């Protein structure tokens, strides 16, 4: 299971329809938070995202992406949390998050580590990595790609039986790529019964950015691209001035990167909850687009 729950999909300030930036990625029982705008903790409660996460990844430190961490940490302290939390962010993380972590609390009740990451960093996890890439937002900003490792090829049990390989440890060794020797002296190689390695799933979150070739590169072939689309074409100039993207620009990035699906988020308060104009502008360029809504969950499946 790999899914994304949109905790907040609005730009700049909360509205009745949209909270500010926050994403929960849930993967095989693990939860990762990306950005944490004001009110994120309440959105987590509302949409059933538990507080069991241990890592938060910030794209940048504009208020609409980080103010929520102050109250969230406070609440977790009140819940007698002891599990550590690590906060990742671009340059400025130590100073800004360090200050945030001392606001309104005398002493944190659980360990909080702050890690400044850099463009190009690859944070290795058991079955995936988080790749930090550069974005273009007139500040120290990054985006994140969660890329699962390539999976083993599909094991063919019928073929194994035909070849007389007894079910058991030999199957596992073959599946992992080992050539094995049978009791009768024959050898069986993985190529005889294991398919080609299969791609893992990739999801990419831009945070705030102008459309950028660096984002296209980072999103190349991704299963899901979550790209900001603060404005529509009517505000294209304002998008340039403020370092944001229009819906059509985000769609062009998705198209150029050859992603499977695009979700638009970080929508300006000037648009309605459904933002049909943004959807239409984006779909004209890249049909597999939806506009995120608070509470929406998107599953990322394997391509078989
Ligand atoms: Zn923002
Ligand atoms: Zn911003």
PDB file of N, CA, C and O in Angstrom, residues 224-260:
ATOM      1  N   UNK A 224       3.165   9.225  -9.672  1.00  0.00           N
ATOM      2  CA  UNK A 224       2.309  10.320  -9.222  1.00  0.00           C
ATOM      3  C   UNK A 224       3.157  11.569  -9.026  1.00  0.00           C
ATOM      4  O   UNK A 224       4.160  11.534  -8.310  1.00  0.00           O
ATOM      5  N   UNK A 225       2.744  12.646  -9.661  1.00  0.00           N
ATOM      6  CA  UNK A 225       3.381  13.947  -9.443  1.00  0.00           C
ATOM      7  C   UNK A 225       2.377  14.851  -8.739  1.00  0.00           C
ATOM      8  O   UNK A 225       1.267  15.062  -9.236  1.00  0.00           O
ATOM      9  N   UNK A 226       2.795  15.356  -7.586  1.00  0.00           N
ATOM     10  CA  UNK A 226       1.978  16.329  -6.856  1.00  0.00           C
ATOM     11  C   UNK A 226       2.663  17.670  -7.053  1.00  0.00           C
ATOM     12  O   UNK A 226       3.750  17.907  -6.515  1.00  0.00           O
ATOM     13  N   UNK A 227       2.059  18.475  -7.893  1.00  0.00           N
ATOM     14  CA  UNK A 227       2.700  19.744  -8.291  1.00  0.00           C
ATOM     15  C   UNK A 227       1.820  20.891  -7.826  1.00  0.00           C
ATOM     16  O   UNK A 227       0.606  20.839  -7.932  1.00  0.00           O
ATOM     17  N   UNK A 228       2.460  21.914  -7.330  1.00  0.00           N
ATOM     18  CA  UNK A 228       1.678  23.083  -6.960  1.00  0.00           C
ATOM     19  C   UNK A 228       1.069  23.735  -8.204  1.00  0.00           C
ATOM     20  O   UNK A 228       1.662  23.709  -9.293  1.00  0.00           O
ATOM     21  N   UNK A 229      -0.118  24.290  -8.060  1.00  0.00           N
ATOM     22  CA  UNK A 229      -0.758  25.057  -9.137  1.00  0.00           C
ATOM     23  C   UNK A 229      -1.535  26.154  -8.430  1.00  0.00           C
ATOM     24  O   UNK A 229      -2.742  26.075  -8.248  1.00  0.00           O
ATOM     25  N   UNK A 230      -0.805  27.156  -8.011  1.00  0.00           N
ATOM     26  CA  UNK A 230      -1.420  28.201  -7.203  1.00  0.00           C
ATOM     27  C   UNK A 230      -2.449  28.991  -8.009  1.00  0.00           C
ATOM     28  O   UNK A 230      -3.476  29.399  -7.484  1.00  0.00           O
ATOM     29  N   UNK A 231      -2.147  29.175  -9.307  1.00  0.00           N
ATOM     30  CA  UNK A 231      -2.966  30.071 -10.126  1.00  0.00           C
ATOM     31  C   UNK A 231      -3.453  29.414 -11.403  1.00  0.00           C
ATOM     32  O   UNK A 231      -2.943  28.370 -11.821  1.00  0.00           O
ATOM     33  N   UNK A 232      -4.418  30.096 -12.034  1.00  0.00           N
ATOM     34  CA  UNK A 232      -4.835  29.758 -13.386  1.00  0.00           C
ATOM     35  C   UNK A 232      -4.145  30.681 -14.382  1.00  0.00           C
ATOM     36  O   UNK A 232      -3.368  31.567 -13.988  1.00  0.00           O
ATOM     37  N   UNK A 233      -4.450  30.482 -15.639  1.00  0.00           N
ATOM     38  CA  UNK A 233      -3.832  31.287 -16.683  1.00  0.00           C
ATOM     39  C   UNK A 233      -4.145  32.777 -16.544  1.00  0.00           C
ATOM     40  O   UNK A 233      -3.365  33.631 -16.983  1.00  0.00           O
ATOM     41  N   UNK A 234      -5.258  33.104 -15.894  1.00  0.00           N
ATOM     42  CA  UNK A 234      -5.626  34.513 -15.682  1.00  0.00           C
ATOM     43  C   UNK A 234      -4.629  35.232 -14.785  1.00  0.00           C
ATOM     44  O   UNK A 234      -4.569  36.453 -14.778  1.00  0.00           O
ATOM     45  N   UNK A 235      -3.852  34.469 -14.026  1.00  0.00           N
ATOM     46  CA  UNK A 235      -2.896  35.065 -13.089  1.00  0.00           C
ATOM     47  C   UNK A 235      -1.467  34.646 -13.427  1.00  0.00           C
ATOM     48  O   UNK A 235      -0.618  34.526 -12.542  1.00  0.00           O
ATOM     49  N   UNK A 236      -1.219  34.419 -14.715  1.00  0.00           N
ATOM     50  CA  UNK A 236       0.106  33.917 -15.120  1.00  0.00           C
ATOM     51  C   UNK A 236       1.230  34.867 -14.708  1.00  0.00           C
ATOM     52  O   UNK A 236       2.302  34.429 -14.290  1.00  0.00           O
ATOM     53  N   UNK A 237       0.969  36.163 -14.806  1.00  0.00           N
ATOM     54  CA  UNK A 237       2.015  37.119 -14.430  1.00  0.00           C
ATOM     55  C   UNK A 237       2.290  37.068 -12.930  1.00  0.00           C
ATOM     56  O   UNK A 237       3.434  37.132 -12.486  1.00  0.00           O
ATOM     57  N   UNK A 238       1.200  36.961 -12.202  1.00  0.00           N
ATOM     58  CA  UNK A 238       1.352  36.904 -10.747  1.00  0.00           C
ATOM     59  C   UNK A 238       2.111  35.638 -10.337  1.00  0.00           C
ATOM     60  O   UNK A 238       2.890  35.650  -9.390  1.00  0.00           O
ATOM     61  N   UNK A 239       1.897  34.568 -11.074  1.00  0.00           N
ATOM     62  CA  UNK A 239       2.632  33.327 -10.794  1.00  0.00           C
ATOM     63  C   UNK A 239       4.130  33.556 -10.944  1.00  0.00           C
ATOM     64  O   UNK A 239       4.920  33.121 -10.102  1.00  0.00           O
ATOM     65  N   UNK A 240       4.508  34.285 -11.989  1.00  0.00           N
ATOM     66  CA  UNK A 240       5.939  34.577 -12.188  1.00  0.00           C
ATOM     67  C   UNK A 240       6.458  35.440 -11.046  1.00  0.00           C
ATOM     68  O   UNK A 240       7.507  35.169 -10.457  1.00  0.00           O
ATOM     69  N   UNK A 241       5.693  36.484 -10.709  1.00  0.00           N
ATOM     70  CA  UNK A 241       6.136  37.413  -9.654  1.00  0.00           C
ATOM     71  C   UNK A 241       6.335  36.726  -8.317  1.00  0.00           C
ATOM     72  O   UNK A 241       7.220  37.087  -7.552  1.00  0.00           O
ATOM     73  N   UNK A 242       5.492  35.770  -8.021  1.00  0.00           N
ATOM     74  CA  UNK A 242       5.504  35.172  -6.676  1.00  0.00           C
ATOM     75  C   UNK A 242       6.214  33.821  -6.641  1.00  0.00           C
ATOM     76  O   UNK A 242       6.250  33.173  -5.591  1.00  0.00           O
ATOM     77  N   UNK A 243       6.749  33.392  -7.770  1.00  0.00           N
ATOM     78  CA  UNK A 243       7.489  32.126  -7.772  1.00  0.00           C
ATOM     79  C   UNK A 243       6.590  30.913  -7.707  1.00  0.00           C
ATOM     80  O   UNK A 243       6.958  29.891  -7.112  1.00  0.00           O
ATOM     81  N   UNK A 244       5.418  31.004  -8.292  1.00  0.00           N
ATOM     82  CA  UNK A 244       4.484  29.872  -8.303  1.00  0.00           C
ATOM     83  C   UNK A 244       4.207  29.416  -9.736  1.00  0.00           C
ATOM     84  O   UNK A 244       4.731  29.992 -10.699  1.00  0.00           O
ATOM     85  N   UNK A 245       3.366  28.395  -9.874  1.00  0.00           N
ATOM     86  CA  UNK A 245       3.023  27.842 -11.189  1.00  0.00           C
ATOM     87  C   UNK A 245       1.544  28.019 -11.462  1.00  0.00           C
ATOM     88  O   UNK A 245       0.728  28.067 -10.529  1.00  0.00           O
ATOM     89  N   UNK A 246       1.206  28.083 -12.738  1.00  0.00           N
ATOM     90  CA  UNK A 246      -0.198  27.982 -13.124  1.00  0.00           C
ATOM     91  C   UNK A 246      -0.526  26.504 -13.351  1.00  0.00           C
ATOM     92  O   UNK A 246       0.372  25.664 -13.483  1.00  0.00           O
ATOM     93  N   UNK A 247      -1.814  26.220 -13.430  1.00  0.00           N
ATOM     94  CA  UNK A 247      -2.248  24.834 -13.632  1.00  0.00           C
ATOM     95  C   UNK A 247      -1.695  24.281 -14.941  1.00  0.00           C
ATOM     96  O   UNK A 247      -1.228  23.139 -15.008  1.00  0.00           O
ATOM     97  N   UNK A 248      -1.723  25.107 -16.001  1.00  0.00           N
ATOM     98  CA  UNK A 248      -1.223  24.637 -17.298  1.00  0.00           C
ATOM     99  C   UNK A 248       0.285  24.390 -17.242  1.00  0.00           C
ATOM    100  O   UNK A 248       0.794  23.457 -17.865  1.00  0.00           O
ATOM    101  N   UNK A 249       0.994  25.233 -16.491  1.00  0.00           N
ATOM    102  CA  UNK A 249       2.447  25.036 -16.361  1.00  0.00           C
ATOM    103  C   UNK A 249       2.757  23.734 -15.626  1.00  0.00           C
ATOM    104  O   UNK A 249       3.666  22.982 -16.011  1.00  0.00           O
ATOM    105  N   UNK A 250       1.998  23.466 -14.575  1.00  0.00           N
ATOM    106  CA  UNK A 250       2.191  22.204 -13.847  1.00  0.00           C
ATOM    107  C   UNK A 250       1.908  21.021 -14.770  1.00  0.00           C
ATOM    108  O   UNK A 250       2.620  20.003 -14.750  1.00  0.00           O
ATOM    109  N   UNK A 251       0.872  21.164 -15.585  1.00  0.00           N
ATOM    110  CA  UNK A 251       0.506  20.086 -16.502  1.00  0.00           C
ATOM    111  C   UNK A 251       1.595  19.857 -17.549  1.00  0.00           C
ATOM    112  O   UNK A 251       1.869  18.726 -17.953  1.00  0.00           O
ATOM    113  N   UNK A 252       2.217  20.935 -17.971  1.00  0.00           N
ATOM    114  CA  UNK A 252       3.305  20.826 -18.952  1.00  0.00           C
ATOM    115  C   UNK A 252       4.488  20.059 -18.328  1.00  0.00           C
ATOM    116  O   UNK A 252       5.103  19.224 -18.984  1.00  0.00           O
ATOM    117  N   UNK A 253       4.769  20.338 -17.070  1.00  0.00           N
ATOM    118  CA  UNK A 253       5.834  19.602 -16.372  1.00  0.00           C
ATOM    119  C   UNK A 253       5.485  18.110 -16.333  1.00  0.00           C
ATOM    120  O   UNK A 253       6.325  17.253 -16.627  1.00  0.00           O
ATOM    121  N   UNK A 254       4.237  17.816 -15.999  1.00  0.00           N
ATOM    122  CA  UNK A 254       3.800  16.409 -15.927  1.00  0.00           C
ATOM    123  C   UNK A 254       3.943  15.737 -17.292  1.00  0.00           C
ATOM    124  O   UNK A 254       4.421  14.603 -17.409  1.00  0.00           O
ATOM    125  N   UNK A 255       3.547  16.459 -18.312  1.00  0.00           N
ATOM    126  CA  UNK A 255       3.649  15.940 -19.675  1.00  0.00           C
ATOM    127  C   UNK A 255       5.103  15.687 -20.054  1.00  0.00           C
ATOM    128  O   UNK A 255       5.463  14.606 -20.533  1.00  0.00           O
ATOM    129  N   UNK A 256       5.946  16.673 -19.824  1.00  0.00           N
ATOM    130  CA  UNK A 256       7.353  16.561 -20.220  1.00  0.00           C
ATOM    131  C   UNK A 256       8.076  15.468 -19.435  1.00  0.00           C
ATOM    132  O   UNK A 256       9.015  14.855 -19.942  1.00  0.00           O
ATOM    133  N   UNK A 257       7.656  15.265 -18.193  1.00  0.00           N
ATOM    134  CA  UNK A 257       8.305  14.245 -17.362  1.00  0.00           C
ATOM    135  C   UNK A 257       7.746  12.850 -17.637  1.00  0.00           C
ATOM    136  O   UNK A 257       8.291  11.851 -17.151  1.00  0.00           O
ATOM    137  N   UNK A 258       6.653  12.781 -18.373  1.00  0.00           N
ATOM    138  CA  UNK A 258       6.074  11.474 -18.679  1.00  0.00           C
ATOM    139  C   UNK A 258       5.555  10.744 -17.455  1.00  0.00           C
ATOM    140  O   UNK A 258       5.687   9.528 -17.335  1.00  0.00           O
ATOM    141  N   UNK A 259       4.939  11.492 -16.537  1.00  0.00           N
ATOM    142  CA  UNK A 259       4.401  10.847 -15.337  1.00  0.00           C
ATOM    143  C   UNK A 259       3.075  10.161 -15.676  1.00  0.00           C
ATOM    144  O   UNK A 259       2.499  10.396 -16.742  1.00  0.00           O
ATOM    145  N   UNK A 260       2.618   9.303 -14.775  1.00  0.00           N
ATOM    146  CA  UNK A 260       1.331   8.640 -15.013  1.00  0.00           C
ATOM    147  C   UNK A 260       0.160   9.527 -14.626  1.00  0.00           C
ATOM    148  O   UNK A 260      -0.844   9.572 -15.323  1.00  0.00           O
TER     149      UNK A 260
END
